[in-house]
XYZ file of C-alpha atoms in Angstrom:
691
model
C -0.018 0.018 0.011
C 3.080 2.338 0.245
C 4.717 1.318 -3.059
C 2.629 2.984 -5.778
C 5.779 4.630 -7.281
C 7.330 6.887 -8.481
C 11.037 6.163 -8.537
C 13.228 3.096 -7.985
C 12.601 3.310 -4.180
C 8.912 4.023 -4.238
C 8.041 1.151 -6.435
C 7.367 -1.424 -7.506
C 5.157 -3.168 -4.891
C 7.396 -5.857 -3.473
C 7.064 -9.518 -4.153
C 5.504 -11.820 -1.580
C 7.491 -15.057 -2.209
C 5.607 -17.151 0.328
C 2.485 -16.605 -1.746
C 4.144 -16.802 -5.050
C 3.302 -13.213 -5.810
C 5.807 -11.215 -7.831
C 6.516 -7.482 -7.856
C 4.012 -5.176 -9.485
C 4.320 -1.670 -10.906
C 1.312 0.581 -10.350
C 2.739 3.727 -12.012
C 1.934 3.775 -15.745
C 0.775 6.738 -17.887
C -1.617 6.023 -20.786
C -3.057 9.523 -21.567
C -2.854 9.068 -25.330
C -0.141 6.523 -25.780
C 2.364 4.739 -23.576
C 4.381 7.440 -21.808
C 8.130 7.261 -20.903
C 8.437 3.617 -21.822
C 10.202 3.522 -25.158
C 8.746 3.280 -28.546
C 4.918 3.902 -28.625
C 2.328 5.485 -30.956
C 1.874 9.125 -30.047
C -1.745 10.168 -30.457
C -2.778 13.846 -30.168
C -2.887 15.328 -26.684
C -6.109 14.912 -24.799
C -7.492 18.402 -25.361
C -7.192 17.865 -29.142
C -8.925 14.483 -28.827
C -11.711 16.303 -26.897
C -11.991 18.757 -29.788
C -12.989 15.868 -32.042
C -16.259 15.519 -30.046
C -16.036 11.883 -30.996
C -16.639 9.189 -28.365
C -15.745 6.567 -30.951
C -12.366 8.152 -31.609
C -11.623 8.347 -27.913
C -12.463 4.638 -27.492
C -10.274 3.526 -30.334
C -7.323 5.667 -29.164
C -7.590 4.223 -25.702
C -7.910 0.676 -27.132
C -4.784 1.125 -29.247
C -2.888 2.597 -26.265
C -3.763 -0.224 -23.987
C -2.877 -2.809 -26.645
C 0.665 -1.322 -26.751
C 0.840 -0.944 -22.990
C -0.164 -4.601 -22.488
C 2.308 -5.758 -25.169
C 5.163 -3.944 -23.560
C 4.135 -5.172 -20.061
C 4.202 -8.740 -21.386
C 7.713 -8.196 -22.640
C 8.830 -6.551 -19.389
C 7.217 -9.205 -17.245
C 8.788 -12.007 -19.199
C 12.241 -10.397 -18.715
C 11.390 -9.605 -15.033
C 11.819 -5.914 -15.477
C 9.755 -3.865 -13.041
C 9.414 -0.156 -12.147
C 7.742 3.002 -13.321
C 5.933 2.786 -16.660
C 6.334 -1.002 -16.736
C 2.864 -2.043 -15.596
C -0.749 -2.005 -16.943
C -2.388 0.223 -14.253
C -2.911 3.590 -15.915
C -3.091 7.004 -14.415
C -5.499 8.106 -17.165
C -7.798 9.734 -18.221
C -7.463 13.244 -16.731
C -10.988 14.543 -16.481
C -10.694 17.733 -14.409
C -12.713 20.663 -15.590
C -10.833 23.564 -17.245
C -12.406 26.310 -15.166
C -9.551 28.818 -15.896
C -7.873 29.103 -19.352
C -4.503 29.857 -17.847
C -4.205 26.494 -15.978
C -1.049 24.695 -17.025
C -2.635 21.256 -17.195
C -5.451 22.222 -19.585
C -3.870 20.140 -22.328
C -4.343 16.870 -20.411
C -8.098 17.356 -20.006
C -11.208 17.023 -22.081
C -12.142 20.725 -21.687
C -14.583 22.691 -19.668
C -17.831 20.806 -19.839
C -18.704 17.995 -17.338
C -21.043 16.256 -19.718
C -18.563 16.174 -22.606
C -15.742 15.053 -20.249
C -17.929 12.331 -18.690
C -18.946 10.868 -22.095
C -15.418 10.860 -23.287
C -14.025 9.516 -20.061
C -16.496 6.654 -20.183
C -15.432 5.682 -23.663
C -11.743 5.926 -22.750
C -12.197 3.712 -19.773
C -14.053 1.104 -21.802
C -11.564 1.215 -24.709
C -8.593 0.964 -22.237
C -9.912 -1.923 -20.218
C -11.370 -3.992 -23.062
C -14.547 -6.145 -23.147
C -13.315 -9.518 -21.987
C -15.624 -10.865 -19.156
C -12.776 -12.249 -17.104
C -9.730 -10.022 -17.772
C -8.981 -6.398 -18.230
C -6.268 -5.428 -20.801
C -5.137 -2.377 -18.702
C -6.947 -0.650 -15.988
C -8.045 2.932 -16.106
C -7.448 5.565 -13.354
C -9.450 8.776 -13.621
C -7.799 11.783 -12.015
C -7.451 14.157 -10.229
C -10.215 13.617 -7.716
C -11.336 16.334 -7.012
C -12.027 20.129 -7.276
C -8.757 20.488 -9.019
C -8.116 22.781 -11.857
C -5.443 25.283 -10.959
C -3.495 27.106 -9.812
C -0.371 25.147 -10.457
C 2.122 27.837 -9.502
C 0.599 31.167 -10.172
C -0.201 32.895 -7.775
C 0.210 29.988 -5.292
C 1.365 26.393 -5.300
C -0.922 23.493 -6.053
C 0.781 21.641 -3.283
C -0.745 23.801 -0.519
C -3.872 25.147 -2.310
C -7.226 25.023 -0.535
C -10.074 24.941 -3.044
C -13.223 26.507 -1.440
C -16.199 25.314 -3.304
C -19.957 25.435 -2.692
C -21.845 22.156 -2.511
C -23.805 23.129 -5.712
C -20.697 23.814 -7.714
C -19.018 20.681 -6.446
C -22.041 18.551 -7.464
C -22.802 20.214 -10.753
C -19.314 20.871 -12.172
C -16.528 18.991 -10.414
C -18.188 15.587 -9.676
C -20.319 14.536 -12.597
C -17.575 13.406 -14.959
C -16.010 11.335 -12.205
C -19.321 9.681 -11.501
C -19.458 8.812 -15.271
C -16.017 7.382 -14.994
C -17.018 5.134 -12.020
C -20.199 4.145 -13.852
C -18.020 3.050 -16.899
C -16.145 0.619 -14.623
C -12.875 2.230 -13.832
C -10.719 0.378 -11.323
C -8.868 3.453 -9.987
C -9.292 7.072 -9.153
C -6.339 9.335 -8.098
C -6.878 11.820 -5.267
C -5.574 15.262 -5.886
C -2.993 17.553 -4.186
C -5.341 20.273 -2.985
C -7.532 20.605 0.046
C -11.297 20.771 -0.513
C -12.865 23.219 1.947
C -9.990 22.731 4.239
C -9.541 18.934 4.089
C -6.830 17.366 1.939
C -8.344 15.361 -0.931
C -6.418 12.145 0.003
C -7.695 12.380 3.606
C -11.201 13.555 2.684
C -13.715 11.049 4.001
C -16.676 12.966 2.479
C -15.109 12.663 -0.973
C -13.437 9.225 -0.897
C -16.039 7.252 1.241
C -19.327 9.144 1.648
C -19.650 10.221 -2.037
C -17.422 7.780 -3.930
C -18.136 4.477 -2.184
C -21.434 5.022 -0.451
C -23.316 7.108 -3.027
C -21.681 5.846 -6.163
C -20.806 2.267 -5.108
C -17.252 2.476 -6.254
C -15.371 -0.777 -5.374
C -11.961 -0.013 -6.850
C -8.875 1.573 -5.296
C -7.661 5.159 -4.687
C -4.091 6.172 -5.341
C -2.636 9.441 -4.143
C -1.116 11.884 -6.552
C 2.694 11.846 -6.389
C 3.733 13.156 -2.965
C 0.160 14.234 -2.037
C 0.336 12.155 1.181
C 3.611 13.694 2.216
C 2.296 17.188 1.365
C -0.455 16.791 4.008
C 2.377 17.239 6.425
C 4.917 19.338 4.594
C 2.851 21.922 2.768
C -0.759 21.718 4.021
C 0.323 21.294 7.708
C -2.899 19.487 8.237
C -1.059 16.939 10.436
C 2.509 16.988 11.797
C 3.363 13.391 11.700
C 3.107 10.180 9.693
C 1.019 8.195 12.137
C -1.925 10.661 12.161
C -1.594 11.166 8.411
C -1.704 7.464 7.421
C -4.625 6.806 9.793
C -6.581 9.691 8.233
C -5.848 8.704 4.617
C -6.518 4.987 4.953
C -9.626 5.650 7.015
C -10.863 8.156 4.499
C -10.419 5.717 1.637
C -6.972 6.054 0.096
C -5.664 2.552 -0.688
C -2.210 3.256 -2.220
C 0.473 5.840 -1.694
C 2.337 7.265 -4.634
C 5.315 8.777 -2.842
C 8.147 10.888 -4.184
C 10.806 8.150 -4.067
C 10.906 8.256 -0.263
C 12.918 5.628 1.734
C 10.300 5.878 4.504
C 6.971 6.839 2.875
C 4.106 7.985 5.080
C 2.273 4.662 4.733
C 5.224 2.886 6.474
C 3.721 4.307 9.726
C 0.718 2.078 9.279
C 1.711 -0.517 11.907
C 2.336 2.169 14.440
C -1.043 3.731 13.756
C -2.688 0.390 14.326
C -0.737 -0.008 17.611
C -1.961 3.369 18.744
C -5.543 2.510 17.938
C -5.877 5.142 15.253
C -6.305 2.566 12.500
C -7.656 -0.987 12.617
C -6.161 -4.100 10.963
C -9.687 -4.837 9.503
C -9.619 -1.403 7.811
C -6.197 -2.125 6.328
C -7.346 -5.494 5.030
C -10.410 -3.917 3.428
C -8.259 -1.283 1.769
C -5.746 -3.760 0.288
C -8.346 -6.104 -1.164
C -9.126 -3.889 -4.222
C -5.411 -3.776 -5.055
C -5.199 -7.524 -5.325
C -8.580 -7.803 -6.981
C -7.325 -5.464 -9.704
C -4.205 -7.507 -10.197
C -6.397 -10.702 -10.392
C -8.584 -9.074 -13.123
C -5.370 -8.077 -14.994
C -4.626 -11.827 -15.036
C -1.470 -11.770 -12.955
C -2.157 -14.926 -10.987
C -3.691 -17.058 -13.756
C -1.751 -19.250 -16.220
C -0.867 -17.014 -19.123
C -2.617 -19.362 -21.543
C -6.036 -18.378 -19.980
C -5.547 -14.680 -20.701
C -5.925 -13.595 -24.390
C -4.042 -10.292 -23.683
C -0.817 -12.245 -22.795
C -0.577 -13.066 -26.470
C 0.082 -9.440 -27.452
C 3.719 -8.818 -28.419
C 5.846 -5.900 -29.502
C 4.762 -6.212 -33.096
C 1.690 -4.161 -32.295
C 3.719 -1.128 -31.200
C 3.594 1.603 -33.865
C 1.724 -0.784 -36.107
C 0.502 0.576 -39.426
C -3.095 0.554 -38.148
C -1.987 2.604 -35.048
C -0.093 5.045 -37.240
C -3.194 5.436 -39.411
C -5.277 6.051 -36.271
C -2.897 8.730 -35.077
C -3.224 10.490 -38.409
C -7.123 10.216 -38.215
C -7.086 11.546 -34.709
C -4.954 14.504 -35.644
C -7.268 15.309 -38.560
C -10.312 15.166 -36.368
C -8.759 17.435 -33.720
C -8.082 20.497 -35.915
C -10.606 23.401 -35.302
C -10.949 25.872 -38.165
C -11.497 29.214 -36.427
C -11.628 31.464 -39.506
C -11.954 30.901 -43.291
C -12.838 34.082 -45.020
C -14.007 33.645 -48.586
C -13.351 29.937 -48.354
C -9.606 30.549 -48.679
C -9.084 27.059 -47.526
C -8.684 24.506 -48.892
C -5.940 25.264 -51.430
C -5.650 23.395 -54.655
C -1.916 23.191 -54.515
C 1.154 25.060 -53.172
C 3.596 26.899 -55.480
C 5.510 29.697 -53.691
C 5.054 29.546 -49.892
C 6.659 31.042 -46.845
C 6.682 29.037 -43.621
C 7.523 31.052 -40.496
C 7.340 30.988 -36.751
C 8.825 28.992 -33.813
C 6.394 26.132 -34.120
C 7.092 25.428 -37.839
C 9.859 22.994 -37.104
C 9.702 22.489 -33.376
C 9.311 18.638 -33.159
C 9.396 18.345 -29.302
C 6.816 21.016 -28.617
C 4.309 19.550 -31.138
C 3.779 16.629 -28.718
C 2.683 18.387 -25.533
C 2.991 17.045 -22.005
C 2.736 13.460 -20.956
C 3.551 12.277 -24.486
C 5.016 8.990 -25.642
C 8.635 9.207 -26.633
C 9.200 11.344 -29.802
C 10.100 9.236 -32.790
C 11.597 11.562 -35.358
C 11.436 8.775 -38.067
C 7.672 8.699 -37.783
C 7.040 12.406 -37.278
C 6.852 15.255 -39.645
C 6.876 18.876 -38.535
C 4.839 21.462 -40.587
C 8.046 22.549 -42.292
C 9.044 19.004 -43.280
C 5.498 18.329 -44.626
C 5.521 21.567 -46.758
C 8.850 20.646 -48.133
C 7.262 17.599 -49.690
C 4.517 19.355 -51.502
C 5.929 22.856 -52.212
C 8.306 23.514 -55.078
C 9.251 27.043 -53.926
C 9.569 27.245 -50.125
C 11.102 29.911 -47.892
C 11.475 29.452 -44.162
C 12.310 31.626 -41.106
C 11.714 30.631 -37.513
C 12.080 34.176 -36.213
C 12.669 32.773 -32.660
C 14.800 29.924 -31.317
C 11.927 28.637 -29.173
C 8.350 29.329 -28.109
C 9.431 31.698 -25.365
C 10.495 33.929 -28.221
C 12.562 36.291 -26.040
C 15.105 36.841 -28.816
C 13.423 37.703 -32.096
C 14.817 38.346 -35.571
C 12.514 40.578 -37.632
C 15.002 40.414 -40.529
C 14.633 36.703 -40.667
C 10.877 37.009 -41.106
C 11.155 39.824 -43.646
C 13.452 37.756 -45.801
C 11.325 34.641 -45.500
C 8.022 36.229 -46.677
C 9.498 38.257 -49.552
C 8.067 37.495 -52.903
C 5.833 34.528 -52.032
C 2.226 33.898 -52.960
C 1.052 32.848 -49.465
C 2.415 32.700 -45.921
C 1.764 30.167 -43.124
C 2.876 31.322 -39.668
C 3.160 28.675 -36.933
C 2.870 30.021 -33.335
C 1.902 28.653 -29.988
C 3.006 27.510 -26.548
C 4.035 23.877 -26.022
C 4.906 22.344 -22.768
C 7.658 24.939 -22.224
C 4.922 27.568 -21.788
C 1.973 25.623 -20.310
C 2.377 22.209 -18.580
C 2.060 20.521 -15.253
C 3.448 22.874 -12.560
C 3.441 25.718 -15.043
C 0.496 28.156 -15.338
C 0.370 31.028 -17.761
C 0.195 34.546 -16.303
C -2.117 35.728 -19.087
C -3.569 34.707 -22.448
C -1.045 36.549 -24.681
C 1.166 34.931 -27.294
C 4.431 34.179 -25.631
C 7.380 36.564 -25.770
C 7.736 38.343 -29.107
C 5.351 36.029 -30.974
C 2.789 38.823 -31.318
C 5.397 41.087 -32.879
C 6.455 38.252 -35.137
C 2.913 37.869 -36.373
C 2.383 41.620 -36.866
C 5.716 41.768 -38.817
C 4.703 38.812 -40.967
C 1.479 40.606 -41.932
C 3.348 43.849 -42.584
C 6.215 42.430 -44.622
C 3.946 40.095 -46.571
C 2.506 43.352 -47.984
C -0.945 42.110 -48.853
C -0.048 38.466 -49.406
C -2.525 36.162 -47.537
C -1.235 35.026 -44.075
C -2.662 31.868 -42.581
C -2.255 31.510 -38.859
C -1.708 28.009 -37.449
C -1.715 27.706 -33.639
C -0.388 24.898 -31.435
C -1.575 25.500 -27.858
C -3.930 24.085 -25.221
C -5.388 27.059 -23.439
C -6.907 29.924 -25.429
C -4.684 32.620 -26.872
C -5.488 36.243 -27.323
C -5.654 36.565 -31.160
C -8.571 39.041 -31.161
C -6.257 41.592 -32.803
C -6.012 39.492 -35.990
C -9.473 37.934 -36.088
C -10.792 40.869 -38.156
C -7.784 41.476 -40.344
C -8.696 40.643 -43.948
C -5.120 39.805 -44.847
C -5.422 36.850 -42.450
C -8.117 34.786 -44.213
C -7.717 31.599 -42.145
C -6.829 30.559 -38.652
C -6.521 26.919 -37.445
C -6.174 25.731 -33.820
C -4.285 22.415 -33.889
C -3.593 21.787 -30.101
C -0.747 19.261 -29.861
C -1.213 16.649 -32.683
C 1.979 14.705 -31.929
C 3.567 12.380 -34.566
C 1.048 12.921 -37.365
C 1.226 16.730 -37.226
C 2.745 17.413 -40.686
C 0.811 14.942 -42.750
C -2.493 15.869 -41.045
C -1.863 19.581 -41.614
C -1.251 19.153 -45.281
C -4.213 16.945 -45.631
C -6.502 19.607 -44.176
C -4.935 22.554 -46.067
C -5.218 20.740 -49.483
C -8.421 18.745 -48.788
C -6.057 15.771 -49.522
C -7.753 12.386 -49.277
C -11.066 14.312 -48.665
C -9.866 15.756 -45.362
C -12.330 18.444 -44.111
C -12.034 20.146 -40.689
C -14.877 19.340 -38.353
C -13.554 19.652 -34.744
C -15.077 21.984 -32.215
C -13.518 24.034 -29.301
C -13.866 22.173 -25.968
C -13.040 25.434 -24.190
C -14.403 28.984 -24.411
C -11.871 31.454 -25.854
C -12.453 34.765 -23.992
C -12.256 37.983 -25.838
C -10.059 39.576 -23.105
C -8.435 38.499 -19.830
C -10.907 40.765 -18.049
C -13.545 38.106 -18.748
C -11.644 35.637 -16.594
C -12.139 35.627 -12.777
C -9.104 35.095 -10.467
C -7.822 31.515 -10.666
C -7.954 31.008 -6.917
C -11.685 31.713 -6.780
C -13.499 28.407 -7.183
C -17.011 29.734 -7.636
C -18.271 29.019 -11.143
C -19.757 32.442 -11.625
C -18.539 33.696 -14.970
C -16.605 30.534 -15.749
C -17.020 28.173 -18.695
C -19.788 28.613 -21.316
C -22.301 27.297 -18.730
C -21.926 30.418 -16.559
C -20.088 32.857 -18.847
C -21.093 36.460 -18.979
C -20.198 38.474 -21.966
C -19.203 37.884 -25.618
C -16.380 35.441 -26.165
C -13.848 35.563 -28.995
C -14.832 31.951 -29.892
C -17.448 30.057 -27.935
C -17.359 26.512 -26.592
C -18.494 24.143 -29.380
C -17.261 26.486 -32.114
C -15.647 25.298 -35.339
C -15.974 25.864 -39.117
C -16.076 23.470 -42.064
C -15.287 23.574 -45.792
C -18.881 22.636 -46.452
C -22.284 23.843 -45.068
C -24.915 21.953 -43.137
C -28.587 22.717 -42.679
C -30.675 21.551 -39.688
C -34.368 20.875 -40.052
C -37.335 18.829 -38.828
C -36.522 18.881 -35.124
C -38.852 16.487 -33.342
C -39.228 16.064 -29.540
C -42.245 15.210 -27.406
C -44.220 18.090 -26.073
C -44.049 16.735 -22.599
C -42.405 13.928 -20.470
C -42.840 12.670 -16.887
C -40.090 13.717 -14.511
C -37.426 11.002 -14.377
C -37.910 9.933 -17.967
C -35.172 10.331 -20.677
C -36.224 12.549 -23.614
C -35.596 11.136 -27.081
C -35.851 13.158 -30.261
C -34.527 13.491 -33.807
C -33.266 16.139 -36.189
C -32.358 16.108 -39.887
C -28.987 17.336 -41.079
C -28.349 18.118 -44.732
C -24.982 18.718 -46.429
C -25.793 21.678 -48.645
C -22.131 22.423 -49.504
C -19.745 20.978 -52.009
C -17.761 18.486 -49.972
C -18.538 15.235 -48.140
C -17.660 15.764 -44.542
C -18.398 14.880 -40.894
C -20.534 17.178 -38.835
C -20.531 17.535 -35.015
C -24.117 18.000 -33.913
C -24.802 19.497 -30.473
C -27.946 19.252 -28.323
C -28.300 21.756 -25.516
C -30.998 22.243 -22.891
C -32.066 25.328 -20.953
C -34.123 25.582 -17.755
C -36.917 28.126 -18.149
C -37.799 28.813 -14.509
C -35.508 26.849 -12.184
C -35.938 27.270 -8.386
C -32.145 27.377 -7.880
C -29.008 28.628 -9.662
C -28.365 26.485 -12.759
C -26.165 26.807 -15.861
C -27.307 29.287 -18.470
C -27.270 26.454 -20.863
C -26.065 22.791 -20.895
C -24.728 20.362 -23.474
C -26.873 17.297 -23.286
C -25.943 15.164 -26.298
C -23.465 15.301 -29.159
C -21.701 13.211 -31.753
C -20.062 13.137 -35.218
C -21.951 12.022 -38.311
C -20.585 11.582 -41.848
C -22.774 13.237 -44.476
C -22.252 13.165 -48.280
C -22.792 15.992 -50.682
C -26.551 16.616 -51.029
C -27.327 13.913 -48.440
C -29.656 14.288 -45.541
C -29.358 12.158 -42.423
C -31.690 11.808 -39.510
C -29.949 11.870 -36.152
C -31.611 10.378 -33.135
C -30.547 11.848 -29.800
C -31.278 11.291 -26.107
C -31.293 13.732 -23.198
C -30.803 11.715 -20.072
C -33.028 12.412 -17.108
C -29.979 13.203 -14.988
C -29.132 16.053 -17.331
C -32.404 17.806 -16.414
C -31.877 17.568 -12.690
C -30.876 20.427 -10.525
C -29.032 20.292 -7.157
C -31.259 21.607 -4.316
C -29.058 21.132 -1.197
C -27.136 18.544 0.769
C -30.319 17.235 2.479
C -32.442 16.761 -0.610
C -29.884 16.197 -3.361
C -31.043 16.259 -6.971
C -34.526 16.937 -8.178
C -36.085 17.051 -11.632
C -38.432 19.971 -11.341
C -41.808 20.414 -12.955
C -41.866 23.066 -15.653
C -40.750 24.007 -19.181
C -37.395 23.442 -20.708
C -35.976 24.552 -24.038
C -33.986 22.220 -26.355
C -31.622 23.467 -28.993
C -30.170 21.460 -31.939
C -27.433 22.671 -34.250
C -23.693 22.544 -35.082
C -22.711 25.064 -32.414
C -23.741 26.414 -29.034
C -26.831 28.468 -29.393
C -26.999 32.303 -28.998
C -23.598 32.757 -30.716
C -23.064 35.354 -33.487
C -21.810 34.507 -36.932
C -20.630 30.978 -36.406
C -20.986 28.320 -39.063
C -23.846 30.024 -40.736
C -26.211 27.710 -38.855
C -29.664 28.442 -37.715
C -30.196 26.809 -34.359
C -33.429 24.955 -34.041
C -35.299 25.271 -30.770
C -38.227 23.404 -29.269
C -39.903 23.484 -25.823
C -41.108 20.637 -23.728
C -42.917 20.287 -20.400
C -41.668 18.170 -17.542
C -44.725 16.925 -15.637
C -44.618 16.638 -11.884
C -41.349 16.757 -9.954
C -39.123 13.903 -8.877
C -36.430 13.754 -6.212
C -33.683 11.396 -7.294
C -31.466 11.686 -4.226
C -27.634 12.065 -4.191
C -25.369 10.998 -6.965
């Protein structure tokens, strides 16, 4: 229970020779590929996968990841190699809500909406763990539980931060996606660094037992974030000794300690805590059982011939199928933010300038928690352009994304005399990452000046802006410039970056952008409350006040879609799901996928609720001139409102509005869509308790 990793001292869990049990490594990262464990397919970073709005894609990426993780585990196990990143128990997915766009870990998440995050998390869990009735391929671990979403280091440290949250915000924003993860069958959750209303997460009985086990019936195990148990003493100063700390954490529900390579981790004080009567042996036994049950379900104690996953070998790593999936995932993650006059796609490239610090920056294209970079299987934008452009000029302008030293001359020379310019800007993990918040939403360093110089020296030549970032960037100053006809947000596409980008720019192989923003892009930093304030007032599209630069759910296409014939019942009984349908027609000139979005709105709620709430979504392929009928379901739980801690959730009698379209309703000028709206009546009221 004290050997969850990380480091050669902190793990693996030791062997128990008298029982024939070998060592076991709990510390493996599977966010979008096998991390820090040698060769592995690198899929786009999680925030990009979320932009796909595709549960099926998330499932297949998780499936491919776990196939490679299991194959490498089989090889390590055969050679008796143990340690960090050698097991099949994953610290993934990350499903914290992006409540502040400056948060450094935005890139690891599925964005700002609990419903979107919950659906994607469920598919990730199922894809990772597989569908065998006896064995799991790799076990999921949803993190970080809970009320965790910044700050990392600005203005205070995550290791000592106390998140003060109301019960309603906790229940309606910070818990729903974790409940979906538990419902999907995850074997693990990771408790977070912070305190919640004064109590450290890993010692929080209300969170780990009352809610998680008693309300949600979770039967798996909880592992601490790395060093979170030690920080209860060192930075939170909640206790001043290991005995009280281990007693509090084990009693609260934390099964496994992930220490920071300590010789004497906090959980080593367990025996003394039992001797002092602060912890019982029965409690320790109950906490260790889920650990061994998980290992049993992974097949560790059965003959290998019984477990189909033991047959996976290293031939599956970076297989052609997985490389193709990485390309598909990258294509489905690109959000077209602007495309004046249908400038894109281009028919071909002749004379092109490629500029900016992200044009040939292979490491920063991958983002944080990435599989090892394989240059042989990766193309940067510059490398991809070199293969399709007869006349290419290049200038980075900056040595790195921090862009503290900038050469205007290099940009001026690069853009001279070309027919079109592509400027590649962004952040990368050197700007935003774990432990590293952004102080603002501006382009880093001199990147803004680089962009302005590019536009100036291009002297009327079209300039396409391509961004690689997780959190929103302030590009409001170029959004209306006619010389910039197109802007694309690519997030961190990893190994398939170059090929995917050229496919999209040229409509090669029929590639059409269809992704949507999983985060609101504010117009200005003034629209963002302080990062230490955990009220949801003004945060995310659900409570946002004002006009954003780009709304949640926003994204353009090369073709056009028309929505019609929205059908829903005029009334339902409280507690029933609502089912409906809508027709979507491709009235443009290209076959493409469309992301449809269904939102609901409470007309006269008795308590504070979101302004609007995503309630269903998916992608659908539609040919030119084709009309498809999409069936959708709004779950009864989506219509419920949190009353208070005594009564829990209730579905209230009254009218609700439902919106169907390719974008969040009430947004100006996006996609050219008309949002369809219908109203239905919920009859009676129904209390449905706590969940």
